[in-house]
Amino acid sequence: AQTVTQSQPEMSVQEAETVTLSCTYDTSESDYYLFWYKQPPSRQMILVIRQEAYKQQNATENRFSVNFQKAAKSFSLKISDSQLGDAAMYFCAYTFSGGYQKVTFGTGTKLQVIP
Amino acid sequence: NAGVMQNPRHLVRRRGQEARLRCSPMKGHSHVYWYRQLPEEGLKFMVYLQKENIIDESGMPKERFSAEFPKEGPSILRIQQVVRGDSAAYFCASSPGTQQETQYFGPGTRLLVL
């Protein structure tokens, strides 16, 4: 079974600084997708970034980028120039690319942004 | 293009009552997934449905919970004889149905059982 582990229950960052959230996962599959979702206090799940396992290039979306280490099964999220609106729970997630896409989520990291 | 819609957003039930949660997928999406988020936890998969078919219900509790996605209308997650432990946020997600597609989540329904 696939598992996703987020070992940092809480993180804090100063506004305008950079923070990295960690995620590791376990799977026997070679082709899969990894995601970071943001859940603000409204509790809406918002897709931040997506990475296809077959792509070596790390995904980037504006101030958000990932460090994908397939051999190490590591998938960290870097937030640059942190803003107050980045404060939220961040969930790392995995889905197998074959068949349908049941998503497995980590337990989340609560990010606090300090003005 | 409207996103995934869920209603109600908040639902209060007394123990023993029934809860019905509705999910309308994004236009053009034929696959629906339900997830449950208990307080202070991540989302856990419950069930995956296509139109008129349950594909995978491996995450659904064996009793009191059921789900459907009829040919017409929204997907329904039904919880009979609710207990306090059912209090959670229930999220619906949809995808077009082809492989390699991201799931898009609705705003969730917060169920509180008194």
Short mmCIF file of N, CA and C in Angstrom, two decimals, chain B:
data_model
loop_
_atom_site.label_atom_id
_atom_site.label_comp_id
_atom_site.label_asym_id
_atom_site.label_seq_id
_atom_site.Cartn_x
_atom_site.Cartn_y
_atom_site.Cartn_z
N ASN B 1 -16.79 28.43 -16.01
CA ASN B 1 -17.00 27.00 -15.74
C ASN B 1 -17.03 26.80 -14.24
N ALA B 2 -18.18 26.46 -13.71
CA ALA B 2 -18.32 26.29 -12.27
C ALA B 2 -17.46 25.12 -11.82
N GLY B 3 -16.94 25.25 -10.61
CA GLY B 3 -16.15 24.17 -10.05
C GLY B 3 -17.04 23.10 -9.46
N VAL B 4 -16.42 22.24 -8.67
CA VAL B 4 -17.18 21.19 -7.99
C VAL B 4 -18.05 21.85 -6.92
N MET B 5 -19.29 21.49 -6.89
CA MET B 5 -20.21 22.08 -5.93
C MET B 5 -20.68 21.03 -4.94
N GLN B 6 -20.71 21.43 -3.68
CA GLN B 6 -21.20 20.55 -2.64
C GLN B 6 -22.23 21.29 -1.82
N ASN B 7 -23.25 20.57 -1.45
CA ASN B 7 -24.22 21.15 -0.52
C ASN B 7 -24.84 20.07 0.33
N PRO B 8 -25.21 20.43 1.56
CA PRO B 8 -25.00 21.75 2.14
C PRO B 8 -23.54 21.95 2.54
N ARG B 9 -23.16 23.16 2.85
CA ARG B 9 -21.79 23.42 3.31
C ARG B 9 -21.65 23.02 4.78
N HIS B 10 -22.71 23.18 5.51
CA HIS B 10 -22.71 22.79 6.92
C HIS B 10 -24.00 22.02 7.19
N LEU B 11 -23.86 20.97 7.97
CA LEU B 11 -25.01 20.11 8.26
C LEU B 11 -24.91 19.67 9.72
N VAL B 12 -25.98 19.90 10.46
CA VAL B 12 -26.04 19.48 11.85
C VAL B 12 -27.11 18.40 11.98
N ARG B 13 -26.76 17.31 12.58
CA ARG B 13 -27.69 16.20 12.81
C ARG B 13 -27.56 15.70 14.24
N ARG B 14 -28.65 15.17 14.73
CA ARG B 14 -28.63 14.52 16.04
C ARG B 14 -28.33 13.04 15.84
N ARG B 15 -27.79 12.43 16.85
CA ARG B 15 -27.48 11.01 16.77
C ARG B 15 -28.72 10.22 16.35
N GLY B 16 -28.52 9.32 15.41
CA GLY B 16 -29.60 8.48 14.93
C GLY B 16 -30.30 9.00 13.68
N GLN B 17 -30.06 10.26 13.34
CA GLN B 17 -30.67 10.81 12.13
C GLN B 17 -29.86 10.42 10.89
N GLU B 18 -30.38 10.78 9.74
CA GLU B 18 -29.69 10.51 8.48
C GLU B 18 -29.07 11.79 7.94
N ALA B 19 -27.91 11.64 7.32
CA ALA B 19 -27.26 12.78 6.66
C ALA B 19 -27.12 12.46 5.17
N ARG B 20 -27.49 13.44 4.36
CA ARG B 20 -27.33 13.30 2.90
C ARG B 20 -26.47 14.44 2.40
N LEU B 21 -25.36 14.08 1.77
CA LEU B 21 -24.42 15.07 1.26
C LEU B 21 -24.43 14.97 -0.26
N ARG B 22 -24.46 16.12 -0.91
CA ARG B 22 -24.57 16.14 -2.36
C ARG B 22 -23.33 16.74 -3.01
N CYS B 23 -23.01 16.23 -4.17
CA CYS B 23 -21.85 16.69 -4.91
C CYS B 23 -22.17 16.76 -6.39
N SER B 24 -22.00 17.94 -6.97
CA SER B 24 -22.15 18.10 -8.41
C SER B 24 -20.76 18.30 -9.00
N PRO B 25 -20.30 17.37 -9.83
CA PRO B 25 -18.94 17.48 -10.38
C PRO B 25 -18.84 18.64 -11.36
N MET B 26 -17.61 18.95 -11.70
CA MET B 26 -17.38 19.97 -12.72
C MET B 26 -18.00 19.52 -14.04
N LYS B 27 -18.39 20.46 -14.86
CA LYS B 27 -18.98 20.15 -16.15
C LYS B 27 -17.99 19.33 -16.97
N GLY B 28 -18.50 18.24 -17.51
CA GLY B 28 -17.64 17.39 -18.33
C GLY B 28 -16.92 16.31 -17.55
N HIS B 29 -17.03 16.34 -16.22
CA HIS B 29 -16.37 15.31 -15.39
C HIS B 29 -17.37 14.20 -15.10
N SER B 30 -16.91 12.96 -15.30
CA SER B 30 -17.80 11.83 -15.09
C SER B 30 -17.34 10.94 -13.93
N HIS B 31 -16.26 11.34 -13.27
CA HIS B 31 -15.73 10.53 -12.16
C HIS B 31 -15.80 11.36 -10.88
N VAL B 32 -16.29 10.73 -9.84
CA VAL B 32 -16.46 11.40 -8.55
C VAL B 32 -15.80 10.58 -7.45
N TYR B 33 -15.16 11.28 -6.55
CA TYR B 33 -14.48 10.66 -5.41
C TYR B 33 -14.97 11.36 -4.14
N TRP B 34 -15.15 10.58 -3.10
CA TRP B 34 -15.50 11.14 -1.79
C TRP B 34 -14.36 10.85 -0.82
N TYR B 35 -14.03 11.89 -0.03
CA TYR B 35 -13.00 11.79 0.99
C TYR B 35 -13.56 12.31 2.31
N ARG B 36 -13.02 11.80 3.40
CA ARG B 36 -13.42 12.27 4.72
C ARG B 36 -12.20 12.82 5.44
N GLN B 37 -12.38 13.94 6.11
CA GLN B 37 -11.31 14.54 6.89
C GLN B 37 -11.79 14.68 8.33
N LEU B 38 -11.25 13.85 9.19
CA LEU B 38 -11.53 13.97 10.61
C LEU B 38 -10.74 15.14 11.17
N PRO B 39 -11.16 15.69 12.29
CA PRO B 39 -10.44 16.83 12.88
C PRO B 39 -8.96 16.54 13.05
N GLU B 40 -8.14 17.49 12.64
CA GLU B 40 -6.69 17.43 12.80
C GLU B 40 -6.06 16.29 12.01
N GLU B 41 -6.72 15.81 10.97
CA GLU B 41 -6.16 14.74 10.16
C GLU B 41 -6.19 15.11 8.68
N GLY B 42 -5.52 14.31 7.87
CA GLY B 42 -5.58 14.48 6.43
C GLY B 42 -6.82 13.83 5.85
N LEU B 43 -6.98 13.97 4.56
CA LEU B 43 -8.14 13.39 3.89
C LEU B 43 -7.94 11.89 3.67
N LYS B 44 -9.00 11.15 3.87
CA LYS B 44 -8.95 9.70 3.65
C LYS B 44 -9.98 9.32 2.59
N PHE B 45 -9.54 8.55 1.61
CA PHE B 45 -10.41 8.11 0.52
C PHE B 45 -11.55 7.26 1.06
N MET B 46 -12.74 7.49 0.51
CA MET B 46 -13.88 6.67 0.90
C MET B 46 -14.38 5.83 -0.28
N VAL B 47 -14.73 6.51 -1.37
CA VAL B 47 -15.38 5.79 -2.47
C VAL B 47 -15.14 6.53 -3.78
N TYR B 48 -15.11 5.74 -4.86
CA TYR B 48 -14.94 6.28 -6.21
C TYR B 48 -16.09 5.79 -7.07
N LEU B 49 -16.73 6.71 -7.76
CA LEU B 49 -17.90 6.36 -8.56
C LEU B 49 -17.79 6.95 -9.96
N GLN B 50 -18.33 6.21 -10.89
CA GLN B 50 -18.62 6.75 -12.21
C GLN B 50 -20.14 6.75 -12.33
N LYS B 51 -20.63 7.32 -13.39
CA LYS B 51 -22.09 7.39 -13.57
C LYS B 51 -22.71 6.00 -13.40
N GLU B 52 -23.59 5.88 -12.43
CA GLU B 52 -24.36 4.67 -12.16
C GLU B 52 -23.53 3.48 -11.70
N ASN B 53 -22.27 3.70 -11.40
CA ASN B 53 -21.42 2.59 -10.96
C ASN B 53 -20.54 2.99 -9.79
N ILE B 54 -20.42 2.08 -8.83
CA ILE B 54 -19.43 2.22 -7.78
C ILE B 54 -18.21 1.42 -8.20
N ILE B 55 -17.08 2.11 -8.34
CA ILE B 55 -15.88 1.44 -8.83
C ILE B 55 -15.04 0.91 -7.67
N ASP B 56 -14.91 1.71 -6.63
CA ASP B 56 -14.07 1.31 -5.50
C ASP B 56 -14.66 1.92 -4.24
N GLU B 57 -15.11 1.08 -3.34
CA GLU B 57 -15.65 1.57 -2.07
C GLU B 57 -14.83 1.04 -0.91
N SER B 58 -13.57 0.81 -1.15
CA SER B 58 -12.71 0.18 -0.14
C SER B 58 -12.52 1.05 1.09
N GLY B 59 -12.75 2.35 0.98
CA GLY B 59 -12.58 3.24 2.12
C GLY B 59 -13.86 3.53 2.87
N MET B 60 -14.94 2.96 2.44
CA MET B 60 -16.25 3.22 3.08
C MET B 60 -16.44 2.29 4.27
N PRO B 61 -16.91 2.82 5.38
CA PRO B 61 -17.32 1.92 6.48
C PRO B 61 -18.38 0.95 5.97
N LYS B 62 -18.32 -0.25 6.49
CA LYS B 62 -19.19 -1.32 5.96
C LYS B 62 -20.66 -1.08 6.28
N GLU B 63 -20.94 -0.39 7.35
CA GLU B 63 -22.33 -0.18 7.74
C GLU B 63 -22.65 1.32 7.75
N ARG B 64 -23.87 1.63 7.49
CA ARG B 64 -24.50 2.94 7.60
C ARG B 64 -24.12 3.89 6.47
N PHE B 65 -23.04 3.64 5.75
CA PHE B 65 -22.61 4.54 4.69
C PHE B 65 -22.94 3.95 3.33
N SER B 66 -23.42 4.82 2.43
CA SER B 66 -23.65 4.41 1.06
C SER B 66 -23.44 5.61 0.15
N ALA B 67 -23.18 5.32 -1.11
CA ALA B 67 -22.96 6.40 -2.08
C ALA B 67 -23.56 5.99 -3.41
N GLU B 68 -23.98 7.01 -4.16
CA GLU B 68 -24.51 6.76 -5.49
C GLU B 68 -24.17 7.95 -6.39
N PHE B 69 -24.17 7.66 -7.68
CA PHE B 69 -23.95 8.70 -8.68
C PHE B 69 -24.87 8.35 -9.84
N PRO B 70 -26.11 8.82 -9.77
CA PRO B 70 -27.10 8.44 -10.78
C PRO B 70 -26.81 9.05 -12.14
N LYS B 71 -27.51 8.54 -13.12
CA LYS B 71 -27.33 9.01 -14.48
C LYS B 71 -27.63 10.51 -14.58
N GLU B 72 -28.65 10.93 -13.85
CA GLU B 72 -28.99 12.34 -13.80
C GLU B 72 -28.88 12.83 -12.37
N GLY B 73 -28.34 14.00 -12.18
CA GLY B 73 -28.28 14.57 -10.84
C GLY B 73 -26.94 14.38 -10.16
N PRO B 74 -26.85 14.91 -8.94
CA PRO B 74 -25.57 14.88 -8.24
C PRO B 74 -25.25 13.52 -7.64
N SER B 75 -24.02 13.38 -7.22
CA SER B 75 -23.63 12.22 -6.43
C SER B 75 -24.11 12.46 -5.00
N ILE B 76 -24.53 11.39 -4.35
CA ILE B 76 -25.04 11.48 -2.98
C ILE B 76 -24.22 10.56 -2.08
N LEU B 77 -23.76 11.10 -0.96
CA LEU B 77 -23.18 10.30 0.11
C LEU B 77 -24.19 10.30 1.25
N ARG B 78 -24.60 9.11 1.63
CA ARG B 78 -25.66 8.98 2.63
C ARG B 78 -25.11 8.28 3.87
N ILE B 79 -25.40 8.87 5.00
CA ILE B 79 -24.98 8.27 6.27
C ILE B 79 -26.23 8.05 7.10
N GLN B 80 -26.52 6.83 7.38
CA GLN B 80 -27.70 6.51 8.18
C GLN B 80 -27.32 6.40 9.66
N GLN B 81 -28.28 6.74 10.51
CA GLN B 81 -28.11 6.60 11.96
C GLN B 81 -26.77 7.17 12.42
N VAL B 82 -26.57 8.44 12.16
CA VAL B 82 -25.28 9.06 12.43
C VAL B 82 -24.92 8.96 13.91
N VAL B 83 -23.60 8.88 14.13
CA VAL B 83 -23.04 8.89 15.48
C VAL B 83 -22.05 10.03 15.56
N ARG B 84 -21.63 10.37 16.79
CA ARG B 84 -20.75 11.53 16.95
C ARG B 84 -19.44 11.36 16.20
N GLY B 85 -18.99 10.14 16.07
CA GLY B 85 -17.74 9.89 15.35
C GLY B 85 -17.82 10.17 13.86
N ASP B 86 -19.03 10.39 13.36
CA ASP B 86 -19.17 10.75 11.94
C ASP B 86 -18.91 12.22 11.70
N SER B 87 -18.81 13.00 12.77
CA SER B 87 -18.53 14.44 12.62
C SER B 87 -17.19 14.62 11.93
N ALA B 88 -17.22 15.31 10.80
CA ALA B 88 -16.02 15.46 9.97
C ALA B 88 -16.36 16.39 8.82
N ALA B 89 -15.33 16.68 8.03
CA ALA B 89 -15.54 17.37 6.76
C ALA B 89 -15.51 16.32 5.66
N TYR B 90 -16.49 16.36 4.80
CA TYR B 90 -16.59 15.40 3.70
C TYR B 90 -16.37 16.16 2.40
N PHE B 91 -15.34 15.73 1.68
CA PHE B 91 -14.97 16.40 0.45
C PHE B 91 -15.30 15.50 -0.75
N CYS B 92 -15.76 16.15 -1.78
CA CYS B 92 -15.99 15.50 -3.05
C CYS B 92 -14.96 16.05 -4.04
N ALA B 93 -14.48 15.19 -4.92
CA ALA B 93 -13.58 15.62 -5.99
C ALA B 93 -14.06 15.01 -7.29
N SER B 94 -13.74 15.65 -8.39
CA SER B 94 -14.12 15.09 -9.68
C SER B 94 -12.97 15.18 -10.66
N SER B 95 -13.03 14.32 -11.66
CA SER B 95 -12.04 14.35 -12.74
C SER B 95 -12.74 13.96 -14.04
N PRO B 96 -12.15 14.31 -15.17
CA PRO B 96 -12.81 14.01 -16.45
C PRO B 96 -12.97 12.53 -16.73
N GLY B 97 -12.11 11.72 -16.14
CA GLY B 97 -12.24 10.29 -16.34
C GLY B 97 -11.14 9.70 -17.17
N THR B 98 -10.37 10.53 -17.83
CA THR B 98 -9.22 9.99 -18.54
C THR B 98 -8.08 9.87 -17.55
N GLN B 99 -7.10 9.11 -17.87
CA GLN B 99 -5.98 8.95 -16.95
C GLN B 99 -5.15 10.23 -16.92
N GLN B 100 -4.35 10.33 -15.95
CA GLN B 100 -3.40 11.42 -15.79
C GLN B 100 -4.09 12.75 -15.52
N GLU B 101 -5.28 12.68 -14.97
CA GLU B 101 -5.98 13.92 -14.69
C GLU B 101 -5.99 14.22 -13.20
N THR B 102 -5.81 15.47 -12.91
CA THR B 102 -5.86 15.93 -11.53
C THR B 102 -7.31 15.93 -11.04
N GLN B 103 -7.47 15.66 -9.77
CA GLN B 103 -8.79 15.76 -9.16
C GLN B 103 -9.00 17.18 -8.65
N TYR B 104 -10.20 17.68 -8.85
CA TYR B 104 -10.56 19.01 -8.38
C TYR B 104 -11.58 18.88 -7.26
N PHE B 105 -11.29 19.56 -6.18
CA PHE B 105 -12.08 19.37 -4.97
C PHE B 105 -13.16 20.43 -4.82
N GLY B 106 -14.27 20.00 -4.23
CA GLY B 106 -15.30 20.92 -3.81
C GLY B 106 -14.95 21.54 -2.48
N PRO B 107 -15.80 22.43 -1.98
CA PRO B 107 -15.51 23.15 -0.73
C PRO B 107 -15.75 22.32 0.52
N GLY B 108 -16.36 21.16 0.35
CA GLY B 108 -16.59 20.29 1.50
C GLY B 108 -17.91 20.56 2.19
N THR B 109 -18.38 19.54 2.89
CA THR B 109 -19.54 19.64 3.77
C THR B 109 -19.07 19.31 5.18
N ARG B 110 -19.31 20.25 6.11
CA ARG B 110 -18.94 20.00 7.50
C ARG B 110 -20.14 19.42 8.22
N LEU B 111 -20.01 18.18 8.63
CA LEU B 111 -21.08 17.49 9.34
C LEU B 111 -20.77 17.50 10.83
N LEU B 112 -21.75 17.97 11.59
CA LEU B 112 -21.63 17.95 13.04
C LEU B 112 -22.77 17.12 13.60
N VAL B 113 -22.42 16.12 14.36
CA VAL B 113 -23.42 15.26 14.98
C VAL B 113 -23.48 15.59 16.46
N LEU B 114 -24.66 15.99 16.90
CA LEU B 114 -24.83 16.37 18.31
C LEU B 114 -25.21 15.17 19.17
#
